[in-house]
CSV table of C-alpha atoms in Angstrom, one decimal:
chain,number,residue,atom,x,y,z
A,30,UNK,CA,-103.0,-44.4,-13.5
A,31,UNK,CA,-102.2,-41.3,-15.5
A,32,UNK,CA,-103.1,-37.9,-14.1
A,33,UNK,CA,-103.4,-34.9,-16.3
A,34,UNK,CA,-101.6,-31.8,-15.0
A,35,UNK,CA,-103.8,-29.0,-13.6
A,36,UNK,CA,-103.9,-26.0,-15.9
A,37,UNK,CA,-104.9,-22.7,-14.5
A,38,UNK,CA,-108.3,-21.8,-15.8
A,39,UNK,CA,-109.3,-18.8,-13.8
A,40,UNK,CA,-107.8,-15.3,-14.3
A,41,UNK,CA,-106.7,-15.2,-10.7
A,42,UNK,CA,-104.7,-18.4,-11.1
A,43,UNK,CA,-103.1,-17.1,-14.3
A,44,UNK,CA,-102.3,-13.8,-12.6
A,45,UNK,CA,-100.7,-15.6,-9.6
A,46,UNK,CA,-98.5,-17.7,-11.8
A,47,UNK,CA,-97.4,-14.7,-13.8
A,48,UNK,CA,-96.6,-12.9,-10.6
A,49,UNK,CA,-94.5,-15.8,-9.4
A,50,UNK,CA,-92.7,-16.0,-12.7
A,51,UNK,CA,-92.0,-12.3,-12.7
A,52,UNK,CA,-90.8,-12.3,-9.1
A,53,UNK,CA,-88.4,-15.2,-9.9
A,54,UNK,CA,-87.1,-13.4,-13.0
A,55,UNK,CA,-86.5,-10.2,-11.1
A,56,UNK,CA,-84.7,-12.0,-8.3
A,57,UNK,CA,-82.4,-13.8,-10.7
A,58,UNK,CA,-81.6,-10.5,-12.6
A,59,UNK,CA,-80.9,-8.6,-9.4
A,60,UNK,CA,-78.5,-11.4,-8.3
A,61,UNK,CA,-76.7,-11.4,-11.6
A,62,UNK,CA,-76.5,-7.6,-12.1
A,63,UNK,CA,-76.0,-6.2,-8.6
A,64,UNK,CA,-72.4,-5.3,-7.7
A,65,UNK,CA,-70.6,-7.9,-5.6
A,66,UNK,CA,-69.9,-5.7,-2.6
A,67,UNK,CA,-66.4,-7.2,-2.2
A,68,UNK,CA,-63.7,-4.7,-1.8
A,69,UNK,CA,-60.1,-5.2,-2.4
A,70,UNK,CA,-58.5,-8.1,-0.6
A,71,UNK,CA,-56.8,-7.0,2.7
A,72,UNK,CA,-53.1,-6.3,2.3
A,73,UNK,CA,-50.8,-8.6,4.1
A,74,UNK,CA,-47.4,-7.5,5.5
A,75,UNK,CA,-45.7,-9.3,2.6
A,76,UNK,CA,-47.6,-7.2,0.1
A,77,UNK,CA,-46.5,-3.9,1.8
A,78,UNK,CA,-43.5,-2.6,-0.2
A,79,UNK,CA,-42.4,-0.5,2.8
A,80,UNK,CA,-42.0,-3.5,5.1
A,81,UNK,CA,-38.5,-4.9,4.6
A,82,UNK,CA,-38.6,-7.7,7.2
A,83,UNK,CA,-41.6,-9.5,8.8
A,84,UNK,CA,-42.3,-12.5,10.9
A,85,UNK,CA,-45.2,-14.7,12.0
A,86,UNK,CA,-43.3,-16.0,15.0
A,87,UNK,CA,-42.2,-19.1,13.1
A,88,UNK,CA,-40.2,-17.8,10.2
A,89,UNK,CA,-38.7,-14.4,9.3
A,90,UNK,CA,-38.9,-13.1,5.7
A,91,UNK,CA,-36.7,-10.3,4.3
A,92,UNK,CA,-37.3,-8.3,1.2
A,93,UNK,CA,-34.4,-7.9,-1.2
A,94,UNK,CA,-34.3,-5.7,-4.2
A,95,UNK,CA,-35.2,-8.5,-6.6
A,96,UNK,CA,-36.8,-11.1,-4.4
A,97,UNK,CA,-38.0,-12.2,-0.9
A,98,UNK,CA,-36.1,-14.7,1.2
A,99,UNK,CA,-37.7,-16.5,4.2
A,100,UNK,CA,-36.2,-18.7,6.9
A,101,UNK,CA,-37.5,-22.3,7.5
A,102,UNK,CA,-40.1,-22.6,10.3
A,103,UNK,CA,-39.5,-24.9,13.2
A,104,UNK,CA,-41.1,-28.3,13.1
A,105,UNK,CA,-43.6,-27.7,15.9
A,106,UNK,CA,-44.1,-24.0,15.4
A,107,UNK,CA,-47.6,-22.6,15.1
A,108,UNK,CA,-47.6,-19.4,13.0
A,109,UNK,CA,-49.2,-16.3,14.5
A,110,UNK,CA,-50.1,-12.9,13.0
A,111,UNK,CA,-47.6,-11.5,10.6
A,112,UNK,CA,-45.9,-8.4,12.0
A,113,UNK,CA,-43.5,-6.0,10.2
A,114,UNK,CA,-40.1,-5.9,12.0
A,115,UNK,CA,-38.2,-3.5,9.8
A,116,UNK,CA,-39.9,-0.7,7.8
A,117,UNK,CA,-38.4,1.6,5.2
A,118,UNK,CA,-40.3,4.8,5.7
A,119,UNK,CA,-38.0,6.9,3.5
């Protein structure tokens, strides 16, 4: 049993299909061209150059002139929020 597809014959059906196609096209274009709305990623304590030493309760990290060094966390430690312990405000 083969059925032929229904083709719009009346002007109102053609207008409705054209409207649906236009609305779909506009929606896709808005999604592609609209700005993302994402601001810069929030800074972490480790990204702050004025913070010389910070901790999350499990490990302590210290900023050296050419690198960063961190202690090893305890085996059962659950890290918390990072806090700056020593700040260079000068």
